[in-house]
Amino acid sequence: GDYGAAIGFYEECLQIRLELGDRSGMASLLNNLATVVREQGDYERAPLLYQESLELCRELGDRTGEARALHNLGMVANEQGDNERALALYAESLAINRALGNAEVRQKLLAQGFEPAGGTPEQFAQRVRDEIALWHKVFAKTPAGRTR
């Protein structure tokens, strides 16, 4: 698609929502704008927009929007290779969606190769650290790992 036109459209709509005082609409538009920007590979601007959306959602008590922004921030972290941060953000998003009973998000995570697990975001982050340590040990026992 025409990303430039989409960005212009979202920015124009964002200004209108701002003038109307529609903070909920702004939160949604910021998330959508961030997605377009992320698709273009702008990993400086995208997380800032997602973060702004997240903060608005939290101020408004919009738990669904909060979970969506956290998930999208996780995607940015994942795409930048920050797996630990990505998993922590995904875990926080999943916890909110579980509380809301949102099975659709669980299916999306499964489709991306993630195995949703119970517990707090901190417990999940520890599980990830444990798994990483385990896989480092496994790799060290392979021929490729022994040459390092």
Coordinates of N, CA and C in Angstrom, one line a residue:
G1 N 0.8 -1.2 0.0 CA 0.0 0.0 0.0 C 0.8 1.3 0.0
D2 N 0.2 2.4 0.0 CA 0.8 3.7 0.0 C 1.0 4.1 1.4
Y3 N 2.1 3.8 2.0 CA 2.4 4.1 3.4 C 2.4 5.6 3.7
G4 N 2.9 6.3 2.8 CA 3.0 7.8 2.9 C 1.6 8.4 3.1
A5 N 0.7 7.9 2.2 CA -0.7 8.4 2.2 C -1.4 8.0 3.5
A6 N -1.1 6.7 3.9 CA -1.7 6.2 5.2 C -1.2 7.0 6.4
I7 N 0.1 7.3 6.4 CA 0.6 8.1 7.5 C 0.0 9.5 7.6
G8 N -0.1 10.1 6.4 CA -0.8 11.4 6.3 C -2.2 11.4 6.8
F9 N -3.0 10.3 6.4 CA -4.3 10.2 6.8 C -4.5 10.0 8.3
Y10 N -3.6 9.1 8.9 CA -3.7 8.9 10.3 C -3.3 10.2 11.1
E11 N -2.3 10.9 10.6 CA -1.9 12.2 11.3 C -3.0 13.2 11.2
E12 N -3.7 13.3 10.1 CA -4.8 14.2 9.9 C -5.9 13.9 10.9
C13 N -6.3 12.6 10.9 CA -7.3 12.1 11.8 C -7.0 12.3 13.3
L14 N -5.7 12.1 13.6 CA -5.2 12.3 14.9 C -5.4 13.8 15.4
Q15 N -5.1 14.7 14.5 CA -5.3 16.2 14.8 C -6.8 16.5 15.0
I16 N -7.7 15.9 14.2 CA -9.1 16.1 14.4 C -9.6 15.5 15.7
R17 N -9.1 14.3 16.1 CA -9.5 13.7 17.4 C -9.0 14.6 18.5
L18 N -7.8 15.1 18.4 CA -7.2 16.0 19.4 C -8.1 17.2 19.6
E19 N -8.5 17.8 18.5 CA -9.4 19.0 18.5 C -10.7 18.7 19.1
L20 N -11.2 17.5 18.9 CA -12.5 17.1 19.5 C -12.4 16.6 20.9
G21 N -11.1 16.4 21.4 CA -10.9 15.9 22.7 C -11.2 14.4 22.9
D22 N -11.2 13.7 21.7 CA -11.5 12.3 21.7 C -10.3 11.5 22.0
R23 N -10.0 11.3 23.3 CA -8.7 10.6 23.7 C -8.8 9.1 23.3
S24 N -9.9 8.5 23.4 CA -10.0 7.1 23.0 C -9.7 6.9 21.6
G25 N -10.3 7.8 20.7 CA -10.0 7.7 19.3 C -8.5 8.0 19.0
M26 N -7.9 8.9 19.8 CA -6.5 9.2 19.6 C -5.6 8.0 20.0
A27 N -6.0 7.3 21.0 CA -5.2 6.1 21.4 C -5.3 5.0 20.3
S28 N -6.4 4.8 19.7 CA -6.6 3.9 18.6 C -5.8 4.3 17.4
L29 N -5.9 5.6 17.0 CA -5.2 6.1 15.9 C -3.7 6.0 16.1
L30 N -3.2 6.3 17.3 CA -1.8 6.3 17.6 C -1.2 4.8 17.4
N31 N -2.0 3.9 17.8 CA -1.6 2.5 17.6 C -1.6 2.1 16.2
N32 N -2.6 2.5 15.4 CA -2.6 2.2 13.9 C -1.5 3.0 13.2
L33 N -1.2 4.2 13.6 CA -0.1 5.0 12.9 C 1.2 4.3 13.2
A34 N 1.4 3.8 14.5 CA 2.6 3.1 14.9 C 2.8 1.9 14.0
T35 N 1.7 1.2 13.8 CA 1.8 -0.1 13.0 C 2.3 0.2 11.6
V36 N 1.8 1.3 11.0 CA 2.2 1.7 9.6 C 3.7 2.1 9.6
V37 N 4.0 2.9 10.6 CA 5.4 3.3 10.7 C 6.3 2.1 10.9
R38 N 5.9 1.2 11.8 CA 6.7 0.0 12.0 C 6.9 -0.8 10.7
E39 N 5.8 -0.9 10.0 CA 5.9 -1.7 8.7 C 6.9 -1.0 7.7
Q40 N 7.1 0.2 7.9 CA 8.1 0.9 7.1 C 9.5 0.8 7.6
G41 N 9.6 0.2 8.8 CA 10.9 -0.1 9.4 C 11.4 1.1 10.3
D42 N 10.6 2.0 10.7 CA 11.0 3.1 11.5 C 10.9 2.7 13.0
Y43 N 11.9 2.0 13.5 CA 11.9 1.5 14.8 C 12.3 2.5 15.9
E44 N 12.4 3.8 15.5 CA 12.6 4.9 16.5 C 11.2 5.5 16.8
R45 N 10.5 5.7 15.7 CA 9.2 6.4 15.9 C 8.1 5.4 16.4
A46 N 8.0 4.2 15.8 CA 7.0 3.3 16.1 C 6.8 3.0 17.6
P47 N 7.9 2.7 18.4 CA 7.7 2.4 19.8 C 7.2 3.7 20.6
L48 N 7.6 4.8 20.1 CA 7.2 6.1 20.8 C 5.6 6.2 20.6
L49 N 5.2 6.0 19.4 CA 3.7 6.0 19.2 C 2.9 5.0 19.9
Y50 N 3.5 3.7 19.9 CA 2.8 2.7 20.7 C 2.8 3.0 22.2
Q51 N 3.9 3.6 22.7 CA 4.0 4.0 24.1 C 2.9 5.1 24.4
E52 N 2.8 6.0 23.5 CA 1.8 7.1 23.7 C 0.4 6.5 23.7
S53 N 0.1 5.6 22.8 CA -1.1 4.9 22.8 C -1.4 4.1 24.1
L54 N -0.3 3.4 24.6 CA -0.4 2.7 25.8 C -0.7 3.6 27.0
E55 N -0.1 4.7 27.1 CA -0.3 5.6 28.2 C -1.7 6.2 28.2
L56 N -2.2 6.5 27.0 CA -3.6 7.0 26.9 C -4.6 5.9 27.3
C57 N -4.4 4.7 26.8 CA -5.2 3.6 27.2 C -5.3 3.4 28.7
R58 N -4.1 3.4 29.3 CA -4.1 3.3 30.8 C -4.8 4.4 31.5
E59 N -4.6 5.6 31.0 CA -5.4 6.7 31.6 C -6.9 6.6 31.5
L60 N -7.3 6.0 30.4 CA -8.7 5.8 30.1 C -9.3 4.6 30.7
G61 N -8.4 3.7 31.2 CA -8.9 2.4 31.7 C -9.3 1.4 30.5
D62 N -8.8 1.7 29.4 CA -9.1 0.8 28.2 C -8.1 -0.4 28.2
R63 N -8.5 -1.5 28.9 CA -7.7 -2.6 29.0 C -7.4 -3.3 27.7
T64 N -8.4 -3.4 26.8 CA -8.2 -4.0 25.5 C -7.1 -3.2 24.7
G65 N -7.2 -1.9 24.7 CA -6.3 -1.1 24.0 C -4.9 -1.2 24.7
E66 N -4.9 -1.3 26.0 CA -3.6 -1.5 26.7 C -2.9 -2.8 26.3
A67 N -3.7 -3.8 26.3 CA -3.1 -5.1 25.9 C -2.6 -5.1 24.4
R68 N -3.4 -4.4 23.5 CA -3.0 -4.3 22.1 C -1.6 -3.5 22.0
A69 N -1.5 -2.4 22.7 CA -0.3 -1.6 22.6 C 0.9 -2.4 23.2
L70 N 0.7 -3.1 24.3 CA 1.8 -3.9 24.9 C 2.2 -5.0 23.9
H71 N 1.2 -5.6 23.3 CA 1.6 -6.7 22.3 C 2.4 -6.1 21.1
N72 N 2.0 -4.9 20.7 CA 2.7 -4.3 19.5 C 4.1 -3.8 20.0
L73 N 4.2 -3.3 21.2 CA 5.5 -3.0 21.7 C 6.4 -4.2 21.7
G74 N 5.8 -5.3 22.1 CA 6.5 -6.6 22.1 C 7.0 -7.0 20.7
M75 N 6.1 -6.7 19.7 CA 6.5 -7.0 18.3 C 7.7 -6.2 17.9
V76 N 7.8 -4.9 18.3 CA 8.9 -4.1 18.0 C 10.1 -4.6 18.6
A77 N 10.0 -4.9 19.9 CA 11.2 -5.5 20.7 C 11.7 -6.8 20.0
N78 N 10.8 -7.6 19.6 CA 11.1 -8.9 19.0 C 11.8 -8.6 17.7
E79 N 11.3 -7.7 16.9 CA 11.9 -7.4 15.6 C 13.3 -6.8 15.7
Q80 N 13.5 -6.2 16.9 CA 14.8 -5.6 17.1 C 15.8 -6.5 17.8
G81 N 15.3 -7.8 18.1 CA 16.2 -8.8 18.7 C 16.2 -8.7 20.2
D82 N 15.4 -7.9 20.8 CA 15.3 -7.9 22.3 C 14.3 -8.8 22.8
N83 N 14.6 -10.1 22.7 CA 13.7 -11.2 23.0 C 13.2 -11.1 24.4
E84 N 14.0 -10.8 25.4 CA 13.6 -10.8 26.8 C 12.5 -9.7 27.0
R85 N 12.8 -8.6 26.5 CA 11.8 -7.5 26.6 C 10.5 -7.9 25.9
A86 N 10.6 -8.4 24.7 CA 9.5 -8.8 23.9 C 8.6 -9.8 24.7
L87 N 9.2 -10.8 25.3 CA 8.5 -11.8 26.0 C 7.8 -11.2 27.2
A88 N 8.5 -10.3 27.9 CA 7.9 -9.6 29.1 C 6.6 -8.8 28.6
L89 N 6.7 -8.1 27.5 CA 5.6 -7.3 27.0 C 4.5 -8.2 26.6
Y90 N 4.8 -9.3 25.9 CA 3.8 -10.3 25.5 C 3.1 -10.9 26.7
A91 N 3.9 -11.2 27.7 CA 3.3 -11.8 28.9 C 2.3 -10.8 29.6
E92 N 2.7 -9.6 29.6 CA 1.8 -8.6 30.3 C 0.6 -8.4 29.4
S93 N 0.7 -8.4 28.1 CA -0.5 -8.3 27.3 C -1.4 -9.5 27.4
L94 N -0.8 -10.7 27.5 CA -1.5 -11.9 27.7 C -2.2 -12.0 29.0
A95 N -1.6 -11.5 30.0 CA -2.2 -11.5 31.4 C -3.5 -10.6 31.3
I96 N -3.4 -9.5 30.7 CA -4.6 -8.6 30.5 C -5.7 -9.3 29.7
N97 N -5.3 -9.9 28.6 CA -6.3 -10.5 27.8 C -6.9 -11.7 28.5
R98 N -6.1 -12.4 29.3 CA -6.7 -13.5 30.1 C -7.7 -13.0 31.0
A99 N -7.4 -11.9 31.7 CA -8.3 -11.3 32.6 C -9.6 -10.8 31.9
L100 N -9.5 -10.4 30.7 CA -10.6 -10.0 29.9 C -11.3 -11.2 29.2
G101 N -10.6 -12.4 29.2 CA -11.2 -13.6 28.6 C -11.0 -13.5 27.1
N102 N -10.0 -12.9 26.6 CA -9.8 -12.8 25.1 C -9.0 -14.0 24.6
A103 N -9.7 -14.9 24.0 CA -9.1 -16.1 23.5 C -8.4 -15.8 22.1
E104 N -8.8 -14.8 21.4 CA -8.3 -14.5 20.1 C -6.8 -14.1 20.2
V105 N -6.4 -13.4 21.3 CA -5.0 -13.0 21.5 C -4.2 -14.3 21.8
R106 N -4.7 -15.2 22.5 CA -4.0 -16.4 22.8 C -3.7 -17.2 21.5
Q107 N -4.6 -17.2 20.6 CA -4.4 -17.9 19.4 C -3.4 -17.2 18.5
K108 N -3.3 -15.9 18.6 CA -2.3 -15.2 17.8 C -0.9 -15.5 18.3
L109 N -0.8 -15.5 19.6 CA 0.5 -15.8 20.2 C 0.9 -17.3 19.9
L110 N 0.0 -18.2 19.9 CA 0.3 -19.6 19.6 C 0.8 -19.6 18.1
A111 N 0.1 -18.9 17.2 CA 0.4 -18.9 15.8 C 1.8 -18.3 15.6
Q112 N 2.3 -17.4 16.5 CA 3.6 -16.8 16.3 C 4.7 -17.7 17.0
G113 N 4.3 -18.8 17.5 CA 5.3 -19.8 18.1 C 5.5 -19.6 19.6
F114 N 4.6 -18.8 20.2 CA 4.8 -18.6 21.7 C 3.8 -19.6 22.4
E115 N 4.3 -20.0 23.5 CA 3.5 -20.9 24.3 C 3.0 -20.2 25.6
P116 N 1.7 -19.7 25.6 CA 1.2 -18.9 26.7 C 1.3 -19.8 28.0
A117 N 1.8 -19.2 29.0 CA 2.0 -19.9 30.3 C 1.4 -19.0 31.4
G118 N 0.9 -19.6 32.5 CA 0.3 -18.9 33.6 C 1.3 -18.1 34.4
G119 N 0.8 -17.4 35.3 CA 1.7 -16.6 36.2 C 1.7 -15.2 35.9
T120 N 2.6 -14.5 36.7 CA 2.7 -13.1 36.6 C 3.7 -12.8 35.5
P121 N 3.8 -11.5 35.0 CA 4.8 -11.2 34.0 C 6.2 -11.5 34.5
E122 N 6.5 -11.2 35.8 CA 7.8 -11.5 36.4 C 8.1 -13.0 36.3
Q123 N 7.1 -13.8 36.7 CA 7.3 -15.3 36.6 C 7.6 -15.7 35.2
F124 N 6.9 -15.1 34.3 CA 7.1 -15.5 32.9 C 8.5 -15.1 32.4
A125 N 8.9 -13.9 32.8 CA 10.3 -13.4 32.4 C 11.3 -14.4 33.0
Q126 N 11.1 -14.8 34.2 CA 12.1 -15.8 34.8 C 12.1 -17.1 34.0
R127 N 10.9 -17.5 33.6 CA 10.8 -18.8 32.8 C 11.6 -18.6 31.5
V128 N 11.5 -17.4 30.9 CA 12.3 -17.2 29.7 C 13.7 -17.2 29.9
R129 N 14.2 -16.6 31.0 CA 15.6 -16.6 31.3 C 16.1 -18.0 31.6
D130 N 15.3 -18.8 32.2 CA 15.7 -20.2 32.5 C 15.8 -21.0 31.2
E131 N 14.8 -20.8 30.3 CA 14.8 -21.4 29.0 C 16.1 -21.0 28.2
I132 N 16.4 -19.8 28.2 CA 17.6 -19.3 27.5 C 18.8 -20.0 28.0
A133 N 18.9 -20.0 29.3 CA 20.1 -20.7 30.0 C 20.2 -22.1 29.6
L134 N 19.0 -22.8 29.5 CA 19.0 -24.2 29.1 C 19.5 -24.4 27.7
W135 N 19.0 -23.6 26.8 CA 19.4 -23.7 25.4 C 20.8 -23.3 25.2
H136 N 21.4 -22.4 26.0 CA 22.8 -22.2 25.9 C 23.6 -23.4 26.2
K137 N 23.2 -24.2 27.2 CA 23.9 -25.4 27.6 C 23.7 -26.4 26.5
V138 N 22.5 -26.5 25.9 CA 22.3 -27.5 24.9 C 23.2 -27.2 23.7
F139 N 23.3 -25.9 23.3 CA 24.1 -25.5 22.2 C 25.6 -25.7 22.4
A140 N 26.0 -25.5 23.7 CA 27.4 -25.7 24.0 C 27.9 -27.2 23.8
K141 N 26.9 -28.1 23.8 CA 27.2 -29.5 23.6 C 27.2 -30.0 22.2
T142 N 26.9 -29.0 21.3 CA 26.9 -29.4 19.8 C 28.2 -29.1 19.2
P143 N 28.5 -29.6 18.1 CA 29.8 -29.3 17.5 C 30.0 -27.8 17.2
A144 N 29.0 -27.1 16.8 CA 29.1 -25.7 16.6 C 29.4 -25.0 17.9
G145 N 28.8 -25.4 19.0 CA 29.0 -24.8 20.3 C 30.3 -25.0 20.9
R146 N 30.9 -26.2 20.5 CA 32.2 -26.5 21.1 C 33.4 -25.7 20.4
T147 N 33.1 -25.2 19.2 CA 34.2 -24.5 18.5 C 34.3 -23.1 18.9
R148 N 33.4 -22.6 19.7 CA 33.4 -21.2 20.2 C 34.3 -21.0 21.4

